[in-house]
mmCIF file of C-alpha atoms in Angstrom:
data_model
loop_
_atom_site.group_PDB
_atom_site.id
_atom_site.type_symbol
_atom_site.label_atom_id
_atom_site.label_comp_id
_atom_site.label_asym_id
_atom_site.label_seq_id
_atom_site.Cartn_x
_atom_site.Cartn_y
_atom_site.Cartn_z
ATOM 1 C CA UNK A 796 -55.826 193.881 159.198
ATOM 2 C CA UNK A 797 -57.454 190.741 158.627
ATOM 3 C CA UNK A 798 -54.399 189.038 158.333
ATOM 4 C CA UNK A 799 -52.690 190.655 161.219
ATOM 5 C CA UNK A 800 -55.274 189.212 163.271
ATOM 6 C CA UNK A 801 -55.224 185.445 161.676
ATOM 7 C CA UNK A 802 -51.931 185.850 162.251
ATOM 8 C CA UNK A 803 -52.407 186.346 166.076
ATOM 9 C CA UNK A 804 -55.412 184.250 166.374
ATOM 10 C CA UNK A 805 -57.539 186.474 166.471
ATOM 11 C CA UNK A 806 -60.900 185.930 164.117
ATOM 12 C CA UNK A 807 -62.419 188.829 164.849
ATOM 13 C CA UNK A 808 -61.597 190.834 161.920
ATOM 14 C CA UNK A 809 -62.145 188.414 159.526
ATOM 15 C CA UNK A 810 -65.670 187.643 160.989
ATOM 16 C CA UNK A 811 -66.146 191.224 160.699
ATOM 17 C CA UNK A 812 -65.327 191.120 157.301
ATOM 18 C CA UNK A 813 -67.872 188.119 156.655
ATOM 19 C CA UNK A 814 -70.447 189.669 158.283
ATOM 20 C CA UNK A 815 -71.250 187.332 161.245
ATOM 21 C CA UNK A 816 -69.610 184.700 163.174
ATOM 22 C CA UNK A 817 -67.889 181.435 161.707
ATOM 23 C CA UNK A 818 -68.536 177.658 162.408
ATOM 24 C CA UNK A 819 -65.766 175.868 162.255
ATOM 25 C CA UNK A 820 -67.163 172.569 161.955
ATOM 26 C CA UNK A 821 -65.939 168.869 163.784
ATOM 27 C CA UNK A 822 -62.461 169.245 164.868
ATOM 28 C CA UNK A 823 -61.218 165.877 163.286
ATOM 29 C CA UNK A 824 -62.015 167.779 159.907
ATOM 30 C CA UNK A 825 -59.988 169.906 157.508
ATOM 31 C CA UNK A 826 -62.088 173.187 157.039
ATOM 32 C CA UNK A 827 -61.305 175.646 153.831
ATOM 33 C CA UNK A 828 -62.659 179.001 153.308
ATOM 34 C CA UNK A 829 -62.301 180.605 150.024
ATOM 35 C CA UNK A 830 -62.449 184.854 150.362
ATOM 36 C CA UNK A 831 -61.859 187.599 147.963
ATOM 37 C CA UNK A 832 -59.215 189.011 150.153
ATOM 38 C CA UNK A 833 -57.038 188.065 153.318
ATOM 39 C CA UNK A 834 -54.459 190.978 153.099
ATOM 40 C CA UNK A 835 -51.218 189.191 151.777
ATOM 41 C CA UNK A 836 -50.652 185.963 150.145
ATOM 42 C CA UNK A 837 -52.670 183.648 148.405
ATOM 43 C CA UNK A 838 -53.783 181.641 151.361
ATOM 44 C CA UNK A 839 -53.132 180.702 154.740
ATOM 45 C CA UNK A 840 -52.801 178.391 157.415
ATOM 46 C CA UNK A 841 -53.790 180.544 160.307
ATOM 47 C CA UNK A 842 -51.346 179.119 164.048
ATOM 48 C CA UNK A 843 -51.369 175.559 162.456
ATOM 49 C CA UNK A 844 -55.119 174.818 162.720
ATOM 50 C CA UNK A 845 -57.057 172.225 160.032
ATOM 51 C CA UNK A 846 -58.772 175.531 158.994
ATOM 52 C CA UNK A 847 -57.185 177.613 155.627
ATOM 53 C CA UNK A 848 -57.939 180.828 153.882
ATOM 54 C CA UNK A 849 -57.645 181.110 150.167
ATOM 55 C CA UNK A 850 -58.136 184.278 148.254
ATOM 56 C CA UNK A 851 -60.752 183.956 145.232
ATOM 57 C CA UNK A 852 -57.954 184.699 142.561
ATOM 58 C CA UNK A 853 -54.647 183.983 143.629
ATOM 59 C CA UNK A 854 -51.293 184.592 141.725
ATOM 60 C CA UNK A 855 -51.016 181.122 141.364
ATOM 61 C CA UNK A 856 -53.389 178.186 140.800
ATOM 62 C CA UNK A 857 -56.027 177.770 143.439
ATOM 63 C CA UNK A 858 -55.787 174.255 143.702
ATOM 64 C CA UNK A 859 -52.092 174.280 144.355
ATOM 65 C CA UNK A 860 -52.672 177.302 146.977
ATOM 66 C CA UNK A 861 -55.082 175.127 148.244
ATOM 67 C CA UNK A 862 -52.572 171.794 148.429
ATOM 68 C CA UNK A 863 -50.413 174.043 149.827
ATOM 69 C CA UNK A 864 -52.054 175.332 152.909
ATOM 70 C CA UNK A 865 -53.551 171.635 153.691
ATOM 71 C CA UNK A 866 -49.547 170.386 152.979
ATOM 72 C CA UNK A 867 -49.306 172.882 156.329
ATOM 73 C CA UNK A 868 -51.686 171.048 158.595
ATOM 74 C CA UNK A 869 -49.948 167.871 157.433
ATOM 75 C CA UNK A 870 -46.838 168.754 159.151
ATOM 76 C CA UNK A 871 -44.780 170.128 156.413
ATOM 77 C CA UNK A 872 -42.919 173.246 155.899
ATOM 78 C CA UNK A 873 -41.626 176.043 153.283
ATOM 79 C CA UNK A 874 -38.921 174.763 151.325
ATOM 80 C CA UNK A 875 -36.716 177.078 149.284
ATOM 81 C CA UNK A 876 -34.439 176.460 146.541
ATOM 82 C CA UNK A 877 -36.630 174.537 144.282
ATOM 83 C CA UNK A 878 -39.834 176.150 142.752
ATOM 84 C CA UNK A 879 -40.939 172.455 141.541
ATOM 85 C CA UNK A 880 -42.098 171.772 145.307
ATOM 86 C CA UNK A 881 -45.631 172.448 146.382
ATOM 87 C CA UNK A 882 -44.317 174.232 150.271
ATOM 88 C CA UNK A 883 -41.949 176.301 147.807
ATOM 89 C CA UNK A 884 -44.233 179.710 148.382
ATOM 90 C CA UNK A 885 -45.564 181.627 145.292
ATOM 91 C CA UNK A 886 -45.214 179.098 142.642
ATOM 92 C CA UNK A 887 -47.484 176.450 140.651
ATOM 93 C CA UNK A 888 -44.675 174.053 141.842
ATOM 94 C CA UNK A 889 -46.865 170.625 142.953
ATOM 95 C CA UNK A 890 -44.355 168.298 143.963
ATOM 96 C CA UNK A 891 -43.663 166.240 147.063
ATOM 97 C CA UNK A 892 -40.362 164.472 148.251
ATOM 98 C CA UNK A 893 -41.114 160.936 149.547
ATOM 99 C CA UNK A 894 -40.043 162.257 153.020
ATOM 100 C CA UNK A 895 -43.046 164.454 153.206
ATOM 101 C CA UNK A 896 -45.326 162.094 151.700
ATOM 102 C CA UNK A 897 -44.498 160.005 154.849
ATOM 103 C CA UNK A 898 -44.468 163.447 157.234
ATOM 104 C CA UNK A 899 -47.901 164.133 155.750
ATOM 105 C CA UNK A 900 -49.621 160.762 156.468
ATOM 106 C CA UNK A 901 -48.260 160.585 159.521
ATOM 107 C CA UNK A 902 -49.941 163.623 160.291
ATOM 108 C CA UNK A 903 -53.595 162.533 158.500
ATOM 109 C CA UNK A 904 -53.245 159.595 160.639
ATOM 110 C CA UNK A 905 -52.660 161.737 163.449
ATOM 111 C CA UNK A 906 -56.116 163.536 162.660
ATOM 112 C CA UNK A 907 -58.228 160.598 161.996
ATOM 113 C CA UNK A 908 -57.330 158.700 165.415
ATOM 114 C CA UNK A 909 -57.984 161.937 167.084
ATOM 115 C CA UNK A 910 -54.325 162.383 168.011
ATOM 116 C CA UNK A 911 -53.948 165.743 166.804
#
């Protein structure tokens, strides 16, 4: 449910869930919430915002699941075929192609100018 609703952009469950309303804080900022459950995966990157989700004990390393969902707001996608990658879902995989180092600080830059 809670997911279902991130999904749609809807917060409502999930501030249900939290008891009360959430902050987000400045918009030029990359916000992370940490919960013990969001219905699915191990995180998310809820309709492309700088805000991300990341169950307490993921399948995976928190810090990569982490990486992973900021690697989102940076522009970059799921890649499949090698589980090395950090957008390769599910895995402890932490790597980055040159490509999407570029894609990604293109994106930061993006941010801190206020450009996106």
């Amino acid at each position: 449910m809670i997911l279902q609703g991130m999904m749609a952009g809807d917060l409502r469950p999930l501030s249900r869930e939290v008891g009360g309303g959430i902050t987000i804080p400045q918009t030029s900022t990359i916000n992370g919430f940490y919960l013990r459950r969001v219905g699915g995966p191990n995180g998310i990157n809820p309709f492309r915002s700088r805000t991300y989700f990341v169950i307490d004990e993921p399948s995976v390393f928190d810090r990569r699941v982490s990486s992973h969902e900021v690697g989102h707001m940076l522009g970059l996608h799921h890649v499949l075929g090698d589980a090395g990658r950090l957008l390769f879902s599910g895995t402890n995989g932490m790597a980055l192609t040159e490509d999407e180092a570029t894609v990604a600080r293109y994106f930061a830059r993006g941010i801190l100018q206020g450009l996106r």
